[in-house]
PDB file of C-alpha atoms and ligand atoms in Angstrom:
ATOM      1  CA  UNK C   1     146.750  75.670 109.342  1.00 48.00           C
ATOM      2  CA  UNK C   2     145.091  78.931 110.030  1.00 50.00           C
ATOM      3  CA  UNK C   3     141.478  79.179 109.705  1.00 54.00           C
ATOM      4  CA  UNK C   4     140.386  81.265 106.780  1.00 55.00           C
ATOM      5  CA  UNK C   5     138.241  83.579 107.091  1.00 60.00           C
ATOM      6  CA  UNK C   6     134.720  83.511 106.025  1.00 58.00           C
ATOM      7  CA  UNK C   7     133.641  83.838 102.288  1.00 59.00           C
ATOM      8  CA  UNK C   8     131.902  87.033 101.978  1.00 58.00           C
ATOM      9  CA  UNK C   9     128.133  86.556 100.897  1.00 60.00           C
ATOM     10  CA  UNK C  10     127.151  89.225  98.585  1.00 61.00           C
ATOM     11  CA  UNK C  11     123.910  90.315 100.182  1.00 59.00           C
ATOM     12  CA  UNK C  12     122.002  92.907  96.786  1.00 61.00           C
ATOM     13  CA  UNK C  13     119.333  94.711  98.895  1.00 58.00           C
ATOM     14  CA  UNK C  14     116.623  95.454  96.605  1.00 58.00           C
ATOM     15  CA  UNK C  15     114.623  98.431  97.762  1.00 59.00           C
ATOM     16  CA  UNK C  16     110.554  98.496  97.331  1.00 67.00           C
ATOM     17  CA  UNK C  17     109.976 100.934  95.056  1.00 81.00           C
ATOM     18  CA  UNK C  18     106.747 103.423  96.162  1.00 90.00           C
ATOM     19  CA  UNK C  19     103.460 102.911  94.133  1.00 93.00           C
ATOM     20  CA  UNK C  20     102.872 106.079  91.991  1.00 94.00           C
ATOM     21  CA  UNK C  21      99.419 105.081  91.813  1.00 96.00           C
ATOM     22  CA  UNK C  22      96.834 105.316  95.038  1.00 96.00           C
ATOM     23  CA  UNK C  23      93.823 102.771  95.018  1.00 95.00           C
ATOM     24  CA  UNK C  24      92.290 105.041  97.471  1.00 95.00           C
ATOM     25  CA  UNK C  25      91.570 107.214  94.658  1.00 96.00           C
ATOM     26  CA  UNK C  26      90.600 105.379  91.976  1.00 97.00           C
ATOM     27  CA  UNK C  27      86.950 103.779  91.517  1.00 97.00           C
ATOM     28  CA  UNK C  28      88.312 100.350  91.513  1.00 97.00           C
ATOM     29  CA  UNK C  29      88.811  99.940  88.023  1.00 97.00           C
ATOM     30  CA  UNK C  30      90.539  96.498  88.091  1.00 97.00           C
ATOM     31  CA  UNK C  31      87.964  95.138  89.923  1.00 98.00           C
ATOM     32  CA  UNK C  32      85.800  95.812  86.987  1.00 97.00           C
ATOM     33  CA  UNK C  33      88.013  93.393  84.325  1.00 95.00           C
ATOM     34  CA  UNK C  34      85.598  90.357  83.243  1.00 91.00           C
ATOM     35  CA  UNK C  35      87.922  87.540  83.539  1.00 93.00           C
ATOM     36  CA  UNK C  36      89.509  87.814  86.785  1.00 95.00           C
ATOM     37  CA  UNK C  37      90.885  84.173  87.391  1.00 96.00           C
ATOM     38  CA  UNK C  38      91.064  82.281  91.032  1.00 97.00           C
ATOM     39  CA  UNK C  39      92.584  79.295  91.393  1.00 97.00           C
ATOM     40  CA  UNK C  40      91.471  76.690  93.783  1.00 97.00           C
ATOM     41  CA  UNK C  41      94.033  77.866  96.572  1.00 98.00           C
ATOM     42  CA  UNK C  42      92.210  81.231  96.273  1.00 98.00           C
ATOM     43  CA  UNK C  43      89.095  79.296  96.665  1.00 98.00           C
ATOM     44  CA  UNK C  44      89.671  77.419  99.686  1.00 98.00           C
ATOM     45  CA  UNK C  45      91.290  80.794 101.310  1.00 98.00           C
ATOM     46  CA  UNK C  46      87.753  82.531 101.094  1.00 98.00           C
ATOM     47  CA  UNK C  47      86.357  79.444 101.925  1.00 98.00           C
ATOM     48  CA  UNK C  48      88.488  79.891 105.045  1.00 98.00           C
ATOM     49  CA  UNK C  49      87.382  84.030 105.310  1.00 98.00           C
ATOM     50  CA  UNK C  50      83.556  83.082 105.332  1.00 98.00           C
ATOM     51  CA  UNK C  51      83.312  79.773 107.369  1.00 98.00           C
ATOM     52  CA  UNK C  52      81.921  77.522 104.663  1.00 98.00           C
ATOM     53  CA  UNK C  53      82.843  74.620 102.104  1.00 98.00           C
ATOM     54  CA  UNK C  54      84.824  74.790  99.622  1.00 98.00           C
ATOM     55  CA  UNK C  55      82.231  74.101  97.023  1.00 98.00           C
ATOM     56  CA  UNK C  56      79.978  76.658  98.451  1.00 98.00           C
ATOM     57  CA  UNK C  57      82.979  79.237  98.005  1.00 98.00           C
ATOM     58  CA  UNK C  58      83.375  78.197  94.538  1.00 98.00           C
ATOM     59  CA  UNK C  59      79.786  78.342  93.482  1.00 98.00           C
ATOM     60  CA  UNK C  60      79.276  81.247  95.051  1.00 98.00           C
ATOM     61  CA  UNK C  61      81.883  83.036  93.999  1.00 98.00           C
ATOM     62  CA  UNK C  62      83.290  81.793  91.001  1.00 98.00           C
ATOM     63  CA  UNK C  63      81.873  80.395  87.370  1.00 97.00           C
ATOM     64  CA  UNK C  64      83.564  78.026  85.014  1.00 96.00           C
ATOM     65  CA  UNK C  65      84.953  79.088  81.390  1.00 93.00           C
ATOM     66  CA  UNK C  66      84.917  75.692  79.990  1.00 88.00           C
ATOM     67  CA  UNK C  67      86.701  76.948  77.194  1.00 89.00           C
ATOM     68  CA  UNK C  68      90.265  77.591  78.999  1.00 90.00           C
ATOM     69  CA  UNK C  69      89.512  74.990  81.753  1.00 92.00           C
ATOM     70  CA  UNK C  70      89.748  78.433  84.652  1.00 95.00           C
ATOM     71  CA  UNK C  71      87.438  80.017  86.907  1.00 97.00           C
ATOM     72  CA  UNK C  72      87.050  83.050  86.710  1.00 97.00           C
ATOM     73  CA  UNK C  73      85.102  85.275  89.766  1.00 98.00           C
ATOM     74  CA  UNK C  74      81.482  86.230  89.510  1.00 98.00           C
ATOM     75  CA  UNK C  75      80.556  89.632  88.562  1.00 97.00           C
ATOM     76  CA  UNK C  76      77.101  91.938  89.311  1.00 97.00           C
ATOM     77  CA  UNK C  77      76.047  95.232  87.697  1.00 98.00           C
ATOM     78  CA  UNK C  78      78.056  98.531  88.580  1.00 97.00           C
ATOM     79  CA  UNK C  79      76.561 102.138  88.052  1.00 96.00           C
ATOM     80  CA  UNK C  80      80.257 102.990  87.177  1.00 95.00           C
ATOM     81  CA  UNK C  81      81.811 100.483  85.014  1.00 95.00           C
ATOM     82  CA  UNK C  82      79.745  98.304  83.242  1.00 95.00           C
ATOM     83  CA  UNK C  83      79.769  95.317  86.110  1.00 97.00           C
ATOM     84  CA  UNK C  84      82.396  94.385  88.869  1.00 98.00           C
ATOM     85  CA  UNK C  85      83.793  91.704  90.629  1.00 98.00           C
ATOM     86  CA  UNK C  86      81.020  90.229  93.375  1.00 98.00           C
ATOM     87  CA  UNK C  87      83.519  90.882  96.553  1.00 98.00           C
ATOM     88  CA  UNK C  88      83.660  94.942  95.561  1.00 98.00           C
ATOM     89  CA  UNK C  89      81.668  96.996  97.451  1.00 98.00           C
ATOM     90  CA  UNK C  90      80.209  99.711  94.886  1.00 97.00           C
ATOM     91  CA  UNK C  91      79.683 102.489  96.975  1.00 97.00           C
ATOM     92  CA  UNK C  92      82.614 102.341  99.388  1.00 96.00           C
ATOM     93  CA  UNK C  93      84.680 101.903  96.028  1.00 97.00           C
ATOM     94  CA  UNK C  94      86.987  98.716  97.992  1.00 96.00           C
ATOM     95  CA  UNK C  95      87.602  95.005  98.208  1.00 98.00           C
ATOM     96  CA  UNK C  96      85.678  93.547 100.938  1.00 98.00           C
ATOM     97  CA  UNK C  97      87.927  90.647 101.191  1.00 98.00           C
ATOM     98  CA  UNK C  98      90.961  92.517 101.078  1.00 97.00           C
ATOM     99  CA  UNK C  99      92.827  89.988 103.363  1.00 97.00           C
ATOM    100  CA  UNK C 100      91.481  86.698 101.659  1.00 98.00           C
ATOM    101  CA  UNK C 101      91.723  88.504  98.091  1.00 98.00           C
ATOM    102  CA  UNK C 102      92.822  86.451  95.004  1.00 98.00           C
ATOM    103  CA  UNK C 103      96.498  85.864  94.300  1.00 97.00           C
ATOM    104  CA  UNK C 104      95.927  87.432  90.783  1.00 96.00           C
ATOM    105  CA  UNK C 105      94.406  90.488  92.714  1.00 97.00           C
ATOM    106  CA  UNK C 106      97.376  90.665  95.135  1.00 96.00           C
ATOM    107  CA  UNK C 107      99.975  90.630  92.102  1.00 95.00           C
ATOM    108  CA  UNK C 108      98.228  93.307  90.225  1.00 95.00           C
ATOM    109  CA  UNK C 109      99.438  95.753  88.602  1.00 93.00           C
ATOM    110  CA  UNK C 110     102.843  94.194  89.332  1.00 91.00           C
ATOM    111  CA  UNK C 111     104.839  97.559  88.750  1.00 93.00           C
ATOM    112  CA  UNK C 112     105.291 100.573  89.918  1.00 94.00           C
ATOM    113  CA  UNK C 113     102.710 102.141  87.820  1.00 96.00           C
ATOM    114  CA  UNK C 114      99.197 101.382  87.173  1.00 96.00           C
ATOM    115  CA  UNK C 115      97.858 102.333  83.282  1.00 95.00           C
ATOM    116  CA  UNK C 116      94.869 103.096  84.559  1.00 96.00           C
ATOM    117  CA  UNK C 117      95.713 105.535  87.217  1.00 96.00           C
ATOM    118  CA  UNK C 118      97.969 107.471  85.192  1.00 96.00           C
ATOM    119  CA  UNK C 119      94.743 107.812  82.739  1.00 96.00           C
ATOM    120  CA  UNK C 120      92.840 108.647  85.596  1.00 96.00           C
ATOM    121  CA  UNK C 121      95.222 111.111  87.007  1.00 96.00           C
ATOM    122  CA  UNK C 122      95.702 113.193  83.307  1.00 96.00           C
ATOM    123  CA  UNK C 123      91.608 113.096  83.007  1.00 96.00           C
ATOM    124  CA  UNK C 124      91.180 114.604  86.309  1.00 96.00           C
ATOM    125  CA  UNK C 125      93.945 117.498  85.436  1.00 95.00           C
ATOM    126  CA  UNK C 126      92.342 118.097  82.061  1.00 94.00           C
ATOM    127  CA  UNK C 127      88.728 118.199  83.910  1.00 93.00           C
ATOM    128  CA  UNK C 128      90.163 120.314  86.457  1.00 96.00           C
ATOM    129  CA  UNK C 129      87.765 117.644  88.318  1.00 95.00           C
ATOM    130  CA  UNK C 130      89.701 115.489  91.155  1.00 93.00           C
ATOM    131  CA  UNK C 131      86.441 112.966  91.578  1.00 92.00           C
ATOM    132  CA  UNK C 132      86.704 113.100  87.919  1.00 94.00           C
ATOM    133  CA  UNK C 133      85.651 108.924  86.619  1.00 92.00           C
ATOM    134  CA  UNK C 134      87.441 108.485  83.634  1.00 86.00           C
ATOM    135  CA  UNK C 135      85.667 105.511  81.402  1.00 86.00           C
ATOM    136  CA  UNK C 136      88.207 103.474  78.986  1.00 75.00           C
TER     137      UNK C 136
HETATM  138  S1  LIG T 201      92.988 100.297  88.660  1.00 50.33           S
HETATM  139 FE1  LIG T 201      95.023 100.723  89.523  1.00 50.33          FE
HETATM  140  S2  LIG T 201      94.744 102.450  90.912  1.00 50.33           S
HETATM  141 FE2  LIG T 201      92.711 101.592  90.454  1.00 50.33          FE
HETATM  142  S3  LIG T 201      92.317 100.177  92.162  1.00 50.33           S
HETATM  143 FE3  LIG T 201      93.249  98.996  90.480  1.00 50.33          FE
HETATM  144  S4  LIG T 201      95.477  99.021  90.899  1.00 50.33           S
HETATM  145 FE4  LIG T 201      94.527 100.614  92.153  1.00 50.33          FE
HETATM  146  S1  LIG T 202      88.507  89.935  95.067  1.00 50.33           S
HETATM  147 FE1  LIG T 202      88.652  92.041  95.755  1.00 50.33          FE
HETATM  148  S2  LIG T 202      90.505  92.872  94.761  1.00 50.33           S
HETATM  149 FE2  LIG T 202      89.903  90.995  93.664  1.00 50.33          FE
HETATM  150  S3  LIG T 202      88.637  91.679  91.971  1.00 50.33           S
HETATM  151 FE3  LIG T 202      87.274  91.157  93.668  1.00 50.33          FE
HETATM  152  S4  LIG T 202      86.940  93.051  94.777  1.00 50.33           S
HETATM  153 FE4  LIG T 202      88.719  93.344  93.441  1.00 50.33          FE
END
């Protein structure tokens, strides 16, 4: 018998669609939501980025909400929002722990969009103002 010929594999190439939002020009507002959950694999990776224990990482940079059984990480004062993750630098505007950054933070905003951007970017047109800070 003849050998028959391979069974085609249907290959469905899904292309990357291009952000239509640019974090380089935004004031880092999702750095700014209060409960921004890490998980321990999150912990133990900036454990990892800083050299130290894992318990050190997660009191240092995270806090407990006993209520929902998560941590969630640590915040400080901003003179823009209202307070921001610990890990943001506030005048450079940017994650300093971009490579070891939570998965949550990675994910985010998870479409091709951002809400807040496209706020952003109509304040900024209306203001005629591109530094423009838009506050929610
Ligand atoms: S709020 Fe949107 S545009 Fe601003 S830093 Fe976060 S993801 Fe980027
Ligand atoms: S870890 Fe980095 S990306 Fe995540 S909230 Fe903090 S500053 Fe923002």
């Amino acid at each position: 018998m003849k050998d028959a010929k391979p069974f085609p594999i249907a290959i469905r190439v899904v292309p990357l669609k291009k952000p239509k939002y640019s974090c380089l020009k935004c004031p880092g507002y999702c750095c700014s939501y209060s409960e921004i959950e890490i998980s321990r694999r999150d912990i133990s990776r900036l454990a990892r980025h800083f050299g130290i224990e894992y318990e050190q990482a997660e009191a240092r940079y995270s806090k407990a909400d006993p209520k929902r059984g998560i941590r969630m990480l640590r915040h400080r004062k901003d003179h823009i929002y209202e307070s921001t993750c610990m890990l943001f630098d506030q005048e450079k505007r940017r994650c300093t722990v971009y490579e070891a950054r939570p998965g949550v933070c990675r994910a985010y905003p998870d479409t091709q969009r951002c809400g807040y951007y496209d706020f952003l970017a109509f304040e900024r047109e209306q203001q005629g103002d591109p530094e423009y800070v838009a506050l929610t």
